[in-house]
Protein backbone atom coordinates (compact mmCIF):
# COMPACT_ATOMS: atom_id res chain seq x y z
CA UNK A 1 0.00 0.00 0.00
CA UNK A 2 1.34 3.41 -0.92
CA UNK A 3 2.04 6.17 1.59
CA UNK A 4 -0.35 8.95 0.53
CA UNK A 5 -3.36 9.20 2.84
CA UNK A 6 -7.01 10.00 2.02
CA UNK A 7 -9.53 9.12 4.71
CA UNK A 8 -13.27 8.67 4.77
CA UNK A 9 -14.65 8.01 8.22
CA UNK A 10 -17.67 5.74 8.22
CA UNK A 11 -19.38 4.21 11.20
CA UNK A 12 -22.48 2.16 11.58
CA UNK A 13 -22.88 1.23 15.25
CA UNK A 14 -26.11 -0.43 16.24
CA UNK A 15 -27.85 -2.34 19.00
CA UNK A 16 -29.79 -5.30 17.62
CA UNK A 17 -32.77 -6.29 19.75
CA UNK A 18 -33.53 -9.86 18.71
CA UNK A 19 -36.95 -11.37 19.05
CA UNK A 20 -38.92 -8.12 19.16
CA UNK A 21 -40.70 -8.65 15.87
CA UNK A 22 -42.26 -11.56 14.05
CA UNK A 23 -43.54 -10.99 10.51
CA UNK A 24 -47.02 -12.21 9.75
CA UNK A 25 -47.91 -13.12 6.17
CA UNK A 26 -50.34 -15.11 4.09
CA UNK A 27 -49.57 -18.79 3.81
CA UNK A 28 -47.96 -18.47 0.38
CA UNK A 29 -44.22 -18.02 0.94
CA UNK A 30 -41.21 -18.54 -1.30
CA UNK A 31 -37.50 -18.80 -0.57
CA UNK A 32 -35.50 -16.84 -3.16
CA UNK A 33 -32.47 -18.21 -4.90
CA UNK A 34 -29.63 -16.31 -6.48
CA UNK A 35 -30.60 -14.44 -9.58
CA UNK A 36 -27.68 -15.86 -11.47
CA UNK A 37 -26.55 -19.45 -11.31
CA UNK A 38 -22.77 -19.74 -11.08
CA UNK A 39 -20.45 -22.74 -10.88
CA UNK A 40 -19.47 -23.51 -7.28
CA UNK A 41 -16.44 -21.42 -6.30
CA UNK A 42 -13.41 -23.47 -5.26
CA UNK A 43 -11.79 -23.59 -1.86
CA UNK A 44 -8.42 -21.97 -2.56
CA UNK A 45 -5.69 -24.12 -0.95
CA UNK A 46 -3.92 -22.06 1.71
CA UNK A 47 -0.79 -24.16 1.20
CA UNK A 48 -0.61 -23.04 -2.43
CA UNK A 49 -0.93 -19.36 -1.53
CA UNK A 50 1.75 -19.73 1.14
CA UNK A 51 4.03 -21.48 -1.35
CA UNK A 52 3.89 -18.37 -3.55
CA UNK A 53 4.68 -16.22 -0.50
CA UNK A 54 7.68 -18.42 0.26
CA UNK A 55 8.93 -17.82 -3.27
CA UNK A 56 8.55 -14.05 -2.83
CA UNK A 57 10.44 -14.28 0.48
CA UNK A 58 13.25 -16.27 -1.15
CA UNK A 59 13.44 -13.76 -3.99
CA UNK A 60 13.67 -10.84 -1.55
CA UNK A 61 16.27 -12.56 0.61
CA UNK A 62 18.42 -13.20 -2.42
CA UNK A 63 18.09 -9.66 -3.74
CA UNK A 64 18.97 -7.22 -1.00
CA UNK A 65 16.00 -7.94 1.25
CA UNK A 66 13.28 -6.33 -0.86
CA UNK A 67 11.25 -6.52 -4.08
CA UNK A 68 11.00 -2.79 -4.75
CA UNK A 69 10.58 -0.96 -8.05
CA UNK A 70 13.75 -0.89 -10.09
CA UNK A 71 15.39 -3.62 -8.02
CA UNK A 72 16.25 -7.14 -9.13
CA UNK A 73 13.83 -8.61 -6.61
CA UNK A 74 10.85 -7.02 -8.31
CA UNK A 75 11.74 -8.31 -11.77
CA UNK A 76 12.32 -11.79 -10.34
CA UNK A 77 8.87 -11.65 -8.73
CA UNK A 78 7.25 -10.70 -12.04
CA UNK A 79 9.10 -13.52 -13.81
CA UNK A 80 7.89 -16.03 -11.21
CA UNK A 81 4.23 -15.03 -11.56
CA UNK A 82 4.43 -14.89 -15.35
CA UNK A 83 5.93 -18.38 -15.52
CA UNK A 84 3.08 -19.84 -13.48
CA UNK A 85 0.43 -18.15 -15.64
CA UNK A 86 2.06 -19.06 -18.95
CA UNK A 87 2.14 -22.70 -17.91
CA UNK A 88 -1.55 -22.53 -16.92
CA UNK A 89 -2.76 -21.36 -20.32
CA UNK A 90 -3.11 -17.62 -19.81
CA UNK A 91 -2.16 -15.04 -22.40
CA UNK A 92 0.31 -12.80 -20.58
CA UNK A 93 1.55 -9.33 -21.46
CA UNK A 94 4.50 -7.63 -19.79
CA UNK A 95 3.90 -3.89 -19.88
CA UNK A 96 6.86 -1.60 -19.21
CA UNK A 97 7.04 1.97 -17.95
CA UNK A 98 9.78 4.26 -16.67
CA UNK A 99 9.79 5.91 -13.26
CA UNK A 100 12.66 7.59 -11.41
CA UNK A 101 14.93 6.67 -14.27
CA UNK A 102 14.34 2.92 -13.97
CA UNK A 103 12.15 0.45 -15.81
CA UNK A 104 9.00 -0.80 -14.14
CA UNK A 105 6.73 -3.68 -15.08
CA UNK A 106 3.04 -4.52 -15.01
CA UNK A 107 1.94 -8.07 -15.75
CA UNK A 108 -1.46 -8.62 -17.40
CA UNK A 109 -2.95 -12.09 -17.80
CA UNK A 110 -6.07 -12.86 -19.85
CA UNK A 111 -8.07 -16.07 -19.55
CA UNK A 112 -9.48 -17.24 -22.91
CA UNK A 113 -13.19 -16.80 -23.52
CA UNK A 114 -15.95 -14.75 -21.99
CA UNK A 115 -17.60 -11.66 -23.39
CA UNK A 116 -14.80 -9.38 -24.66
CA UNK A 117 -17.11 -6.41 -24.13
CA UNK A 118 -17.57 -7.21 -20.43
CA UNK A 119 -14.25 -7.49 -18.58
CA UNK A 120 -13.89 -8.41 -14.93
CA UNK A 121 -10.38 -7.79 -13.63
CA UNK A 122 -8.70 -8.74 -10.35
CA UNK A 123 -5.35 -7.29 -9.39
CA UNK A 124 -2.73 -6.56 -6.76
CA UNK A 125 0.52 -4.65 -6.56
CA UNK A 126 3.60 -6.84 -6.57
CA UNK A 127 6.26 -4.38 -5.45
CA UNK A 128 7.47 -3.90 -1.88
CA UNK A 129 8.99 -0.89 -0.21
CA UNK A 130 12.78 -0.82 -0.19
CA UNK A 131 12.92 -1.40 3.58
CA UNK A 132 11.54 -4.95 3.56
CA UNK A 133 10.41 -7.99 1.57
CA UNK A 134 6.75 -6.94 1.52
CA UNK A 135 5.21 -10.33 2.18
CA UNK A 136 1.93 -8.97 3.51
CA UNK A 137 2.25 -5.67 1.63
CA UNK A 138 1.66 -6.91 -0.91
CA UNK A 139 2.86 -10.44 -1.46
CA UNK A 140 -0.38 -11.56 0.20
CA UNK A 141 -2.69 -9.99 -2.37
CA UNK A 142 -0.39 -10.93 -5.24
CA UNK A 143 -0.16 -14.57 -4.16
CA UNK A 144 -3.90 -14.91 -3.59
CA UNK A 145 -4.77 -13.38 -6.96
CA UNK A 146 -2.22 -15.68 -8.62
CA UNK A 147 -3.72 -18.76 -6.97
CA UNK A 148 -7.25 -17.65 -7.86
CA UNK A 149 -6.13 -17.35 -11.49
CA UNK A 150 -4.57 -20.81 -11.35
CA UNK A 151 -7.85 -22.11 -9.89
CA UNK A 152 -9.64 -20.71 -12.95
CA UNK A 153 -7.26 -22.73 -15.09
CA UNK A 154 -7.64 -25.91 -13.03
CA UNK A 155 -11.43 -25.64 -13.33
CA UNK A 156 -11.18 -24.78 -17.03
CA UNK A 157 -13.76 -22.16 -16.19
CA UNK A 158 -15.94 -20.89 -19.00
CA UNK A 159 -16.96 -17.46 -17.70
CA UNK A 160 -19.68 -15.27 -19.11
CA UNK A 161 -17.41 -12.24 -18.63
CA UNK A 162 -13.85 -12.01 -19.87
CA UNK A 163 -11.50 -12.56 -16.93
CA UNK A 164 -8.32 -10.53 -16.65
CA UNK A 165 -5.72 -10.43 -13.89
CA UNK A 166 -3.05 -7.82 -13.16
CA UNK A 167 0.07 -7.35 -11.02
CA UNK A 168 1.19 -3.74 -10.68
CA UNK A 169 4.60 -2.18 -10.33
CA UNK A 170 5.66 0.90 -8.35
CA UNK A 171 2.45 1.11 -6.34
CA UNK A 172 4.49 2.11 -3.32
CA UNK A 173 5.73 5.16 -5.23
CA UNK A 174 2.27 6.51 -5.96
CA UNK A 175 0.23 3.91 -7.87
CA UNK A 176 2.56 4.42 -10.82
CA UNK A 177 2.07 1.09 -12.59
CA UNK A 178 -1.72 0.93 -12.41
CA UNK A 179 -2.01 4.58 -13.46
CA UNK A 180 0.16 3.79 -16.47
CA UNK A 181 -2.05 0.84 -17.40
CA UNK A 182 -5.32 2.73 -17.04
CA UNK A 183 -4.07 5.91 -18.71
CA UNK A 184 -2.96 3.90 -21.75
CA UNK A 185 -6.35 2.21 -22.16
CA UNK A 186 -8.42 3.78 -24.95
CA UNK A 187 -11.77 5.05 -23.72
CA UNK A 188 -13.52 2.29 -25.66
CA UNK A 189 -11.52 -0.32 -23.72
CA UNK A 190 -12.22 1.34 -20.37
CA UNK A 191 -15.93 1.17 -21.17
CA UNK A 192 -15.71 -2.63 -21.42
CA UNK A 193 -14.83 -3.08 -17.74
CA UNK A 194 -17.65 -4.40 -15.59
CA UNK A 195 -15.42 -4.11 -12.54
CA UNK A 196 -11.94 -4.12 -11.03
CA UNK A 197 -11.25 -6.02 -7.78
CA UNK A 198 -8.22 -4.94 -5.73
CA UNK A 199 -6.42 -6.94 -3.03
CA UNK A 200 -3.76 -5.11 -1.04
CA UNK A 201 -2.70 -6.59 2.34
CA UNK A 202 -5.00 -9.51 3.10
CA UNK A 203 -2.92 -11.40 5.67
CA UNK A 204 -2.20 -8.82 8.37
CA UNK A 205 -1.00 -10.39 11.62
CA UNK A 206 -3.64 -8.65 13.79
CA UNK A 207 -6.19 -8.83 11.02
CA UNK A 208 -9.50 -7.07 10.55
CA UNK A 209 -11.99 -7.80 7.79
CA UNK A 210 -12.59 -4.70 5.70
CA UNK A 211 -14.59 -4.43 2.46
CA UNK A 212 -14.34 -1.52 0.01
CA UNK A 213 -17.64 0.38 -0.17
CA UNK A 214 -17.29 1.72 -3.71
CA UNK A 215 -19.44 -0.27 -6.15
CA UNK A 216 -22.57 -1.59 -4.34
CA UNK A 217 -22.84 -4.86 -6.29
CA UNK A 218 -19.17 -5.75 -5.79
CA UNK A 219 -19.31 -4.73 -2.13
CA UNK A 220 -22.38 -6.88 -1.54
CA UNK A 221 -20.74 -9.88 -3.20
CA UNK A 222 -17.89 -9.81 -0.69
CA UNK A 223 -20.27 -9.16 2.20
CA UNK A 224 -22.34 -12.15 1.13
CA UNK A 225 -19.26 -14.36 1.29
CA UNK A 226 -18.22 -13.25 4.76
CA UNK A 227 -21.78 -13.35 6.05
CA UNK A 228 -21.94 -16.95 4.81
CA UNK A 229 -18.98 -17.94 6.99
CA UNK A 230 -20.16 -15.92 9.97
CA UNK A 231 -17.50 -13.17 9.83
CA UNK A 232 -18.68 -9.58 10.36
CA UNK A 233 -17.06 -6.94 8.16
CA UNK A 234 -16.51 -3.20 8.28
CA UNK A 235 -16.18 -0.57 5.60
CA UNK A 236 -12.57 -0.07 4.52
CA UNK A 237 -11.34 3.48 5.17
CA UNK A 238 -7.62 3.28 5.99
CA UNK A 239 -6.54 2.47 2.45
CA UNK A 240 -9.10 4.57 0.59
CA UNK A 241 -7.34 6.15 -2.37
CA UNK A 242 -4.00 4.62 -1.39
CA UNK A 243 -4.01 1.50 -3.54
CA UNK A 244 -4.42 0.62 -7.21
CA UNK A 245 -8.22 0.57 -7.24
CA UNK A 246 -8.02 4.38 -7.18
CA UNK A 247 -6.46 4.39 -10.65
CA UNK A 248 -9.50 2.54 -12.01
CA UNK A 249 -12.08 4.38 -9.92
CA UNK A 250 -10.77 7.75 -11.11
CA UNK A 251 -11.72 6.92 -14.71
CA UNK A 252 -15.19 5.64 -13.85
CA UNK A 253 -14.55 1.87 -13.64
CA UNK A 254 -16.52 0.16 -10.83
CA UNK A 255 -14.17 -1.07 -8.10
CA UNK A 256 -14.18 -3.16 -4.96
CA UNK A 257 -11.82 -5.16 -2.83
CA UNK A 258 -10.61 -6.47 0.52
CA UNK A 259 -8.12 -5.36 3.17
CA UNK A 260 -7.01 -6.59 6.61
CA UNK A 261 -5.48 -3.40 7.98
CA UNK A 262 -2.14 -1.62 8.11
CA UNK A 263 -0.85 0.85 10.69
CA UNK A 264 -4.12 1.81 12.34
CA UNK A 265 -4.84 0.40 15.79
CA UNK A 266 -7.40 -2.33 16.42
CA UNK A 267 -10.11 -1.24 18.84
CA UNK A 268 -11.51 -3.30 21.70
CA UNK A 269 -14.76 -3.75 19.80
CA UNK A 270 -12.89 -5.01 16.75
CA UNK A 271 -10.82 -7.41 18.84
CA UNK A 272 -13.99 -8.74 20.42
CA UNK A 273 -15.58 -9.63 17.10
CA UNK A 274 -12.44 -10.62 15.12
CA UNK A 275 -9.98 -11.79 17.73
CA UNK A 276 -6.46 -10.45 17.93
CA UNK A 277 -5.09 -7.77 20.22
CA UNK A 278 -6.75 -4.44 20.95
CA UNK A 279 -4.48 -1.42 21.09
CA UNK A 280 -2.02 -2.80 18.55
CA UNK A 281 -1.70 -2.10 14.84
CA UNK A 282 -3.42 -4.42 12.41
CA UNK A 283 0.01 -4.98 10.84
CA UNK A 284 2.87 -4.21 13.24
CA UNK A 285 5.36 -4.88 10.40
CA UNK A 286 3.81 -2.46 7.91
CA UNK A 287 6.54 -1.10 5.63
CA UNK A 288 9.21 -2.70 7.84
CA UNK A 289 11.91 -5.33 7.51
CA UNK A 290 9.82 -7.75 9.62
CA UNK A 291 7.13 -7.97 6.89
CA UNK A 292 8.13 -11.58 6.26
CA UNK A 293 6.34 -14.91 5.94
CA UNK A 294 6.49 -15.31 9.73
CA UNK A 295 4.22 -12.27 10.18
CA UNK A 296 1.33 -13.58 8.06
CA UNK A 297 -2.03 -14.44 9.64
CA UNK A 298 -2.90 -17.75 7.98
CA UNK A 299 -6.58 -17.61 8.92
CA UNK A 300 -7.10 -14.17 7.38
CA UNK A 301 -5.10 -15.12 4.29
CA UNK A 302 -7.17 -18.28 3.83
CA UNK A 303 -10.52 -16.55 4.25
CA UNK A 304 -9.65 -13.69 1.94
CA UNK A 305 -8.22 -16.00 -0.73
CA UNK A 306 -11.49 -17.93 -0.75
CA UNK A 307 -13.41 -14.64 -0.92
CA UNK A 308 -11.45 -13.68 -4.04
CA UNK A 309 -12.47 -16.90 -5.77
CA UNK A 310 -16.07 -16.44 -4.60
CA UNK A 311 -16.21 -12.98 -6.17
CA UNK A 312 -14.60 -14.05 -9.44
CA UNK A 313 -16.96 -16.99 -9.81
CA UNK A 314 -20.08 -15.04 -8.86
CA UNK A 315 -19.30 -11.81 -10.71
CA UNK A 316 -17.56 -13.31 -13.71
CA UNK A 317 -18.85 -16.82 -14.28
CA UNK A 318 -22.57 -16.61 -13.60
CA UNK A 319 -25.27 -17.25 -16.15
CA UNK A 320 -27.80 -14.42 -15.96
CA UNK A 321 -31.50 -15.11 -16.07
CA UNK A 322 -32.75 -13.91 -19.48
CA UNK A 323 -34.53 -10.61 -18.84
CA UNK A 324 -38.14 -9.87 -19.67
CA UNK A 325 -40.12 -6.66 -19.15
CA UNK A 326 -38.84 -4.61 -16.19
CA UNK A 327 -40.62 -2.13 -13.93
CA UNK A 328 -38.80 0.09 -11.44
CA UNK A 329 -39.54 2.45 -8.57
CA UNK A 330 -36.65 4.86 -7.89
CA UNK A 331 -38.41 7.05 -5.32
CA UNK A 332 -36.72 7.17 -1.90
CA UNK A 333 -38.95 5.77 0.84
CA UNK A 334 -37.95 6.29 4.46
CA UNK A 335 -37.88 3.16 6.64
CA UNK A 336 -39.21 4.09 10.13
CA UNK A 337 -37.09 2.85 13.00
CA UNK A 338 -38.60 0.10 15.19
CA UNK A 339 -41.40 0.04 16.33
CA UNK A 340 -42.61 2.12 13.42
CA UNK A 341 -44.74 0.80 10.61
CA UNK A 342 -43.35 -0.90 7.52
CA UNK A 343 -42.17 1.09 4.53
CA UNK A 344 -43.91 0.31 1.25
CA UNK A 345 -42.70 0.98 -2.28
CA UNK A 346 -45.28 0.03 -4.94
CA UNK A 347 -44.85 -0.77 -8.62
CA UNK A 348 -47.81 -1.03 -10.97
CA UNK A 349 -47.26 -3.67 -13.64
CA UNK A 350 -49.29 -3.64 -16.83
CA UNK A 351 -49.04 -5.09 -20.31
CA UNK A 352 -47.56 -8.43 -19.25
CA UNK A 353 -49.57 -11.40 -20.45
CA UNK A 354 -50.48 -14.23 -18.08
CA UNK A 355 -48.74 -15.10 -14.85
CA UNK A 356 -45.36 -14.04 -13.53
CA UNK A 357 -42.56 -16.50 -14.37
CA UNK A 358 -40.91 -18.94 -12.00
CA UNK A 359 -37.78 -16.80 -12.42
CA UNK A 360 -39.27 -13.44 -11.47
CA UNK A 361 -36.25 -11.28 -10.66
CA UNK A 362 -36.28 -8.65 -7.91
CA UNK A 363 -33.39 -6.18 -7.64
CA UNK A 364 -33.21 -4.35 -4.32
CA UNK A 365 -31.19 -1.31 -3.24
CA UNK A 366 -31.77 -0.42 0.40
CA UNK A 367 -29.55 2.00 2.31
CA UNK A 368 -29.53 1.17 6.02
CA UNK A 369 -27.01 1.27 8.88
CA UNK A 370 -27.80 -2.25 10.12
CA UNK A 371 -29.10 -4.77 7.59
CA UNK A 372 -29.56 -7.34 10.34
CA UNK A 373 -32.56 -5.33 11.56
CA UNK A 374 -34.51 -5.58 8.32
CA UNK A 375 -37.24 -7.88 7.04
CA UNK A 376 -37.82 -7.42 3.31
CA UNK A 377 -40.83 -8.93 1.51
CA UNK A 378 -42.18 -8.87 -2.01
CA UNK A 379 -45.96 -8.59 -1.83
CA UNK A 380 -47.89 -9.80 -4.90
CA UNK A 381 -51.06 -8.11 -6.18
CA UNK A 382 -53.24 -10.70 -4.38
CA UNK A 383 -51.43 -10.15 -1.07
CA UNK A 384 -49.20 -13.24 -1.17
CA UNK A 385 -45.85 -12.60 0.49
CA UNK A 386 -42.43 -13.73 -0.73
CA UNK A 387 -39.70 -13.15 1.82
CA UNK A 388 -36.46 -11.83 0.32
CA UNK A 389 -34.41 -10.97 3.42
CA UNK A 390 -35.03 -11.88 7.04
CA UNK A 391 -32.64 -10.15 9.45
CA UNK A 392 -29.47 -11.75 8.12
CA UNK A 393 -26.05 -10.19 7.61
CA UNK A 394 -25.40 -9.09 11.18
CA UNK A 395 -23.85 -5.68 11.74
CA UNK A 396 -23.10 -4.96 8.09
CA UNK A 397 -24.95 -2.17 6.31
CA UNK A 398 -27.18 -1.87 3.23
CA UNK A 399 -28.95 -4.49 1.13
CA UNK A 400 -27.94 -4.39 -2.52
CA UNK A 401 -28.67 -7.56 -4.41
CA UNK A 402 -30.85 -9.63 -6.70
CA UNK A 403 -33.33 -12.37 -5.85
CA UNK A 404 -35.23 -14.84 -7.98
CA UNK A 405 -38.75 -15.64 -6.83
CA UNK A 406 -41.03 -18.39 -8.10
CA UNK A 407 -44.14 -16.26 -8.53
CA UNK A 408 -45.65 -18.43 -11.24
CA UNK A 409 -48.96 -18.66 -9.36
CA UNK A 410 -49.39 -14.88 -9.49
CA UNK A 411 -50.99 -12.77 -12.19
CA UNK A 412 -48.24 -10.50 -13.49
CA UNK A 413 -50.34 -7.38 -13.90
CA UNK A 414 -51.30 -5.38 -10.84
CA UNK A 415 -49.64 -3.58 -7.95
CA UNK A 416 -46.54 -5.29 -6.58
CA UNK A 417 -45.06 -3.94 -3.38
CA UNK A 418 -41.65 -4.02 -1.72
CA UNK A 419 -42.34 -4.02 2.01
CA UNK A 420 -39.51 -3.30 4.44
CA UNK A 421 -39.88 -3.41 8.21
CA UNK A 422 -37.26 -2.43 10.78
CA UNK A 423 -37.35 -5.12 13.50
CA UNK A 424 -35.04 -3.54 16.09
CA UNK A 425 -34.33 -0.04 17.32
CA UNK A 426 -31.56 2.53 16.86
CA UNK A 427 -30.80 2.31 13.13
CA UNK A 428 -32.15 4.20 10.14
CA UNK A 429 -32.33 3.96 6.38
CA UNK A 430 -34.47 4.13 3.27
CA UNK A 431 -35.50 2.20 0.18
CA UNK A 432 -33.32 3.72 -2.53
CA UNK A 433 -34.88 1.81 -5.46
CA UNK A 434 -36.12 -1.58 -6.53
CA UNK A 435 -36.99 -3.30 -9.80
CA UNK A 436 -39.03 -6.32 -10.79
CA UNK A 437 -38.29 -8.19 -14.04
CA UNK A 438 -40.58 -10.82 -15.56
XYZ file of C-alpha atoms in Angstrom, residues 213 216 219-220 223 235 365-372 374 389 392 395-400 428:
24
model
C -17.638 0.378 -0.172
C -22.566 -1.590 -4.339
C -19.310 -4.734 -2.134
C -22.380 -6.883 -1.539
C -20.271 -9.162 2.202
C -16.184 -0.566 5.597
C -31.194 -1.309 -3.245
C -31.770 -0.418 0.401
C -29.548 1.996 2.310
C -29.526 1.174 6.019
C -27.013 1.273 8.878
C -27.797 -2.255 10.120
C -29.098 -4.768 7.585
C -29.562 -7.343 10.343
C -34.511 -5.584 8.325
C -34.410 -10.966 3.421
C -29.468 -11.748 8.117
C -23.846 -5.682 11.740
C -23.105 -4.958 8.089
C -24.948 -2.174 6.311
C -27.182 -1.868 3.231
C -28.953 -4.485 1.132
C -27.936 -4.385 -2.518
C -32.148 4.197 10.143
